[in-house]
Tab-separated table of C-alpha atoms (C1' of nucleotides) in Angstrom:
chain	number	residue	atom	x	y	z
Z	1	MET	CA	-36.305	162.182	54.569
Z	2	SER	CA	-34.266	162.577	50.819
Z	3	TRP	CA	-33.103	159.928	48.478
Z	4	ASP	CA	-29.578	160.546	46.345
Z	5	ARG	CA	-30.354	157.262	43.975
Z	6	LEU	CA	-33.287	155.267	44.267
Z	7	ASP	CA	-32.457	151.354	45.226
Z	8	THR	CA	-34.587	148.827	46.601
Z	9	SER	CA	-34.743	150.105	50.120
Z	10	PHE	CA	-36.316	153.220	48.084
Z	11	PHE	CA	-38.579	150.582	47.262
Z	12	GLU	CA	-38.957	148.099	50.193
Z	13	ARG	CA	-41.376	150.940	52.159
Z	14	SER	CA	-44.423	151.110	52.320
Z	15	VAL	CA	-46.005	150.820	48.616
Z	16	HIS	CA	-48.111	154.798	49.996
Z	17	GLU	CA	-44.563	155.999	50.724
Z	18	VAL	CA	-43.091	155.391	47.385
Z	19	ALA	CA	-46.031	156.060	45.365
Z	20	ARG	CA	-45.849	159.544	47.434
Z	21	ASP	CA	-42.523	159.735	46.689
Z	22	LEU	CA	-41.886	158.815	43.081
Z	23	ILE	CA	-43.628	162.265	41.973
Z	24	GLY	CA	-41.272	164.422	40.754
Z	25	CYS	CA	-38.727	161.060	40.112
Z	26	GLU	CA	-37.788	161.238	36.383
Z	27	ILE	CA	-38.297	157.374	34.258
Z	28	ALA	CA	-36.579	156.543	31.265
Z	29	ILE	CA	-36.473	153.346	28.636
Z	30	GLY	CA	-33.766	154.112	26.198
Z	31	GLU	CA	-33.982	157.657	25.381
Z	32	ALA	CA	-37.506	158.343	26.374
Z	33	ALA	CA	-38.104	159.465	29.851
Z	34	GLY	CA	-39.797	161.945	31.744
Z	35	VAL	CA	-41.043	163.159	34.746
Z	36	ILE	CA	-43.613	160.994	37.144
Z	37	VAL	CA	-46.686	163.335	37.957
Z	38	GLU	CA	-48.733	160.623	38.844
Z	39	THR	CA	-48.971	157.468	40.884
Z	40	GLU	CA	-51.763	154.851	42.199
Z	41	ALA	CA	-50.799	152.434	45.001
Z	42	TYR	CA	-51.867	149.214	45.259
Z	43	GLU	CA	-51.386	146.503	48.037
Z	44	GLU	CA	-52.391	142.962	49.144
Z	45	SER	CA	-55.467	143.293	51.031
Z	46	ASP	CA	-56.836	146.208	48.693
Z	47	PRO	CA	-59.538	144.206	46.744
Z	48	ALA	CA	-58.587	146.423	43.260
Z	49	CYS	CA	-55.364	144.767	43.725
Z	50	HIS	CA	-54.348	141.922	41.338
Z	51	ALA	CA	-52.663	140.356	44.313
Z	52	PHE	CA	-56.006	140.234	46.105
Z	53	GLY	CA	-57.008	136.836	47.171
Z	54	GLY	CA	-53.316	135.751	46.541
Z	55	PRO	CA	-50.823	134.910	43.954
Z	56	THR	CA	-51.831	134.215	40.359
Z	57	PRO	CA	-49.594	132.925	37.196
Z	58	ARG	CA	-50.002	136.691	36.030
Z	59	SER	CA	-49.973	138.688	39.828
Z	60	ALA	CA	-46.442	136.576	41.093
Z	61	VAL	CA	-44.540	139.605	40.674
Z	62	LEU	CA	-46.582	141.394	42.797
Z	63	PHE	CA	-45.563	139.340	45.403
Z	64	GLY	CA	-41.522	138.703	44.737
Z	65	PRO	CA	-38.662	141.254	45.462
Z	66	PRO	CA	-39.060	144.998	45.420
Z	67	ALA	CA	-38.251	147.099	42.204
Z	68	ARG	CA	-39.328	145.228	39.691
Z	69	VAL	CA	-41.267	146.054	37.464
Z	70	TYR	CA	-45.245	144.207	36.706
Z	71	VAL	CA	-46.619	144.876	33.747
Z	72	TYR	CA	-49.931	143.471	32.616
Z	73	LEU	CA	-52.595	144.401	30.128
Z	74	SER	CA	-55.976	145.964	30.118
Z	75	TYR	CA	-58.611	145.737	28.090
Z	76	GLY	CA	-57.181	143.061	26.090
Z	77	ILE	CA	-55.357	146.909	24.318
Z	78	HIS	CA	-53.359	148.888	26.865
Z	79	SER	CA	-49.815	147.492	28.630
Z	80	LEU	CA	-50.190	149.371	31.850
Z	81	LEU	CA	-46.568	149.621	33.968
Z	82	ASN	CA	-46.424	148.795	37.541
Z	83	PHE	CA	-43.418	149.587	40.016
Z	84	VAL	CA	-43.422	146.455	42.616
Z	85	ALA	CA	-42.596	148.140	46.481
Z	86	GLU	CA	-42.579	146.890	49.894
Z	87	PRO	CA	-40.630	143.601	51.577
Z	88	ASP	CA	-40.647	139.734	48.622
Z	89	GLY	CA	-43.914	138.465	50.308
Z	90	SER	CA	-45.959	141.103	50.982
Z	91	ALA	CA	-47.508	142.291	47.703
Z	92	ALA	CA	-48.002	145.950	46.347
Z	93	ALA	CA	-47.911	147.739	43.237
Z	94	VAL	CA	-47.980	151.704	42.202
Z	95	LEU	CA	-48.981	152.444	38.707
Z	96	ILE	CA	-47.397	154.532	36.896
Z	97	ARG	CA	-50.276	156.667	36.064
Z	98	ALA	CA	-48.809	159.407	33.711
Z	99	LEU	CA	-45.455	161.067	33.000
Z	100	GLU	CA	-43.556	165.014	32.101
Z	101	PRO	CA	-41.879	164.501	28.688
Z	102	SER	CA	-38.408	165.092	29.385
Z	103	ALA	CA	-36.130	163.479	26.748
Z	104	GLY	CA	-36.629	161.906	23.677
Z	105	ILE	CA	-39.953	163.497	22.875
Z	106	GLU	CA	-39.970	163.544	18.770
Z	107	LEU	CA	-39.584	159.907	19.057
Z	108	MET	CA	-42.523	159.934	21.871
Z	109	ARG	CA	-43.996	162.204	19.680
Z	110	GLU	CA	-43.742	159.301	16.641
Z	111	ARG	CA	-44.962	155.920	18.997
Z	112	ARG	CA	-47.471	157.815	19.845
Z	113	GLY	CA	-48.805	159.677	16.560
Z	114	ARG	CA	-49.324	162.309	18.278
Z	115	ASP	CA	-47.444	166.076	18.234
Z	116	GLU	CA	-49.340	168.066	21.505
Z	117	LEU	CA	-46.793	167.895	24.380
Z	118	THR	CA	-49.742	167.437	26.511
Z	119	GLU	CA	-50.656	163.578	24.426
Z	120	LEU	CA	-47.660	162.108	24.648
Z	121	CYS	CA	-47.745	160.642	28.065
Z	122	SER	CA	-51.567	162.588	30.253
Z	123	GLY	CA	-52.462	158.328	30.752
Z	124	PRO	CA	-50.575	154.246	32.636
Z	125	GLY	CA	-51.756	153.480	28.471
Z	126	LYS	CA	-50.616	156.399	26.799
Z	127	LEU	CA	-47.319	155.812	28.660
Z	128	THR	CA	-46.881	152.984	28.114
Z	129	GLU	CA	-46.422	153.723	24.394
Z	130	ALA	CA	-44.436	156.712	24.589
Z	131	LEU	CA	-41.847	154.899	26.471
Z	132	GLU	CA	-42.462	151.437	24.651
Z	133	VAL	CA	-43.086	149.123	27.147
Z	134	GLY	CA	-44.620	145.903	26.928
Z	135	LEU	CA	-45.666	142.293	27.983
Z	136	GLU	CA	-41.543	141.268	27.591
Z	137	LEU	CA	-40.730	143.853	30.352
Z	138	ASN	CA	-42.659	142.575	32.826
Z	139	GLY	CA	-40.498	141.188	35.986
Z	140	ALA	CA	-37.303	142.947	34.563
Z	141	ASP	CA	-35.027	145.012	37.467
Z	142	LEU	CA	-36.083	148.269	37.706
Z	143	LEU	CA	-32.974	149.482	38.856
Z	144	ALA	CA	-31.131	147.874	35.257
Z	145	PRO	CA	-30.800	148.554	31.966
Z	146	PRO	CA	-32.587	150.003	29.447
Z	147	PHE	CA	-34.564	151.404	33.113
Z	148	ARG	CA	-32.824	154.389	34.812
Z	149	ILE	CA	-34.686	155.993	37.561
Z	150	ALA	CA	-33.610	159.489	39.818
Z	151	PRO	CA	-35.126	161.408	42.310
Z	152	PRO	CA	-36.737	164.695	41.918
Z	153	THR	CA	-34.339	167.950	41.272
Z	154	GLY	CA	-34.468	171.265	40.838
Z	155	ALA	CA	-38.034	172.145	41.574
Z	156	TRP	CA	-39.150	169.097	41.208
Z	157	ARG	CA	-37.305	168.016	44.339
Z	158	GLY	CA	-40.167	169.479	47.478
Z	159	VAL	CA	-43.568	169.515	45.145
Z	160	GLU	CA	-46.581	169.745	46.259
Z	161	VAL	CA	-48.456	165.667	45.713
Z	162	VAL	CA	-52.342	166.307	46.154
Z	163	THR	CA	-53.745	162.944	47.086
Z	164	ALA	CA	-57.382	161.486	45.292
Z	165	PRO	CA	-59.112	158.199	44.676
Z	166	ARG	CA	-58.149	156.311	42.553
Z	167	ILE	CA	-59.490	155.705	38.411
Z	168	GLY	CA	-61.214	153.617	36.353
Z	169	ILE	CA	-61.409	151.004	39.107
Z	170	THR	CA	-64.973	149.576	40.973
Z	171	ARG	CA	-63.990	148.027	44.617
Z	172	ALA	CA	-62.670	150.042	47.154
Z	173	VAL	CA	-62.728	153.479	45.009
Z	174	GLU	CA	-62.994	154.688	48.414
Z	175	HIS	CA	-59.914	154.641	48.702
Z	176	PRO	CA	-57.843	158.339	48.337
Z	177	TRP	CA	-54.852	156.412	47.155
Z	178	ARG	CA	-53.773	158.695	43.572
Z	179	TYR	CA	-51.259	160.202	44.220
Z	180	CYS	CA	-50.217	163.676	41.319
Z	181	ALA	CA	-48.157	166.732	41.262
Z	182	ALA	CA	-50.116	169.283	42.855
Z	183	GLY	CA	-50.942	171.992	39.171
Z	184	ASN	CA	-49.540	169.517	36.922
Z	185	ARG	CA	-50.792	169.865	33.347
Z	186	HIS	CA	-49.741	166.730	31.915
Z	187	VAL	CA	-51.135	164.308	34.947
Z	188	SER	CA	-54.137	162.308	33.257
Z	189	ARG	CA	-56.987	163.586	34.435
Z	190	PRO	CA	-57.398	166.607	37.311
Z	191	TRP	CA	-58.651	165.730	41.243
Z	192	PRO	CA	-62.228	166.922	42.294
Z	193	ARG	CA	-60.683	167.571	45.632
Z	194	VAL	CA	-57.248	168.956	46.983
Z	195	ASN	CA	-55.548	167.180	49.752
Z	196	ARG	CA	-52.140	167.653	50.429
Z	197	ALA	CA	-50.853	164.771	51.144
Z	198	ALA	CA	-49.402	163.082	54.609
Z	199	ALA	CA	-45.479	164.422	54.169
X	1	DG	C1'	-66.899	170.356	24.335
X	2	DC	C1'	-69.383	166.008	26.334
X	3	DC	C1'	-70.715	162.079	25.995
X	4	DA	C1'	-71.844	156.921	24.717
X	5	DG	C1'	-69.944	153.368	22.194
X	6	DG	C1'	-66.651	150.410	20.032
X	7	DA	C1'	-62.179	147.777	19.944
X	8	DT	C1'	-59.355	143.566	21.691
X	9	DC	C1'	-57.739	140.078	24.402
X	10	DG	C1'	-55.473	137.630	28.451
X	11	DT	C1'	-57.036	136.253	33.267
X	12	DC	C1'	-59.596	133.817	36.327
X	13	DT	C1'	-64.562	131.771	37.804
J	1	DG	C1'	-68.106	132.922	29.145
J	2	DA	C1'	-67.809	137.487	31.793
J	3	DC	C1'	-64.384	141.235	32.577
J	4	DG	C1'	-61.139	144.782	33.354
J	5	DA	C1'	-56.399	150.265	36.787
J	6	DT	C1'	-58.086	152.023	28.905
J	7	DC	C1'	-57.691	155.134	24.909
J	8	DC	C1'	-59.639	157.829	20.570
J	9	DT	C1'	-62.974	158.109	17.391
J	10	DG	C1'	-67.928	160.124	15.998
J	11	DG	C1'	-71.567	162.573	16.718
J	12	DC	C1'	-74.152	166.419	18.639
J	13	DG	C1'	-75.552	171.032	20.052
DNA sequence: GCCAGGATCGTCT
DNA sequence: GACGATCCTGGCG
C-alpha cells in the first residue's frame, strides 16, 4: 500500500504497520525537518508500553484518537517524541528514534551544539532537541501546524526496512518491534541481526 | 575506541 | 522512594 498523503487513516492502522510505513516519511516542525529512519512500536498489551495496566494521567493521550503527538520526559532530562496510532480507545504509539536531517540543518547545529550531521538526530533525545520538541506539545495534532508530515519521496519510496529488538527497555525485550531504514548512517545504533520487515 | 558513571525530575507504587 | 523508551563526558588502553 502506498500513501500520497498522511491522514488520520494512515495512523488508525496496526501500530506495527504504522511504525514500518513511517520509515522514509519526512517530519518537519517549523524550519527544521528530517526523514524518519528509525522507529519503535509500543502497544497496550505490551509491558514496556506506558499504557500497560490502563490509563493514567500521563498516558491518557495514548488512549485517545490517532495522529496525535505523545511527548514525555525520559530520565528527567530528555523529551521523547511519539505518534499515537490505532483507533480511538486503543492505546498504541510509535516512538521516533532517529531522523536523517533534511532541512534547517544550521538551526539544528545551533540547538544541538554539534557540527557532525550524524550527531544531530541520531537518537530519540537528540532529535527532540534538534526539532525543539518539548512537553508542551503533548497531545497536539500531528496533522496541523507546527507539524508537517509527508510520505516518502524519490529514493525513499520503497526503501528497505529491517527489524530488530527494541532498545533501552527492561520488559518485553524479545519483540523485534524496532524498524530501521537498511544501511542508513543516522540510526541510533546498528542492529544485531538483519531481518527484512514483512511487507 | 570502549565503558562506567552521573545528570535530573515526573510518574507511579 | 525508586525508577526509567537517554545522552554526554572523562578515564583508560
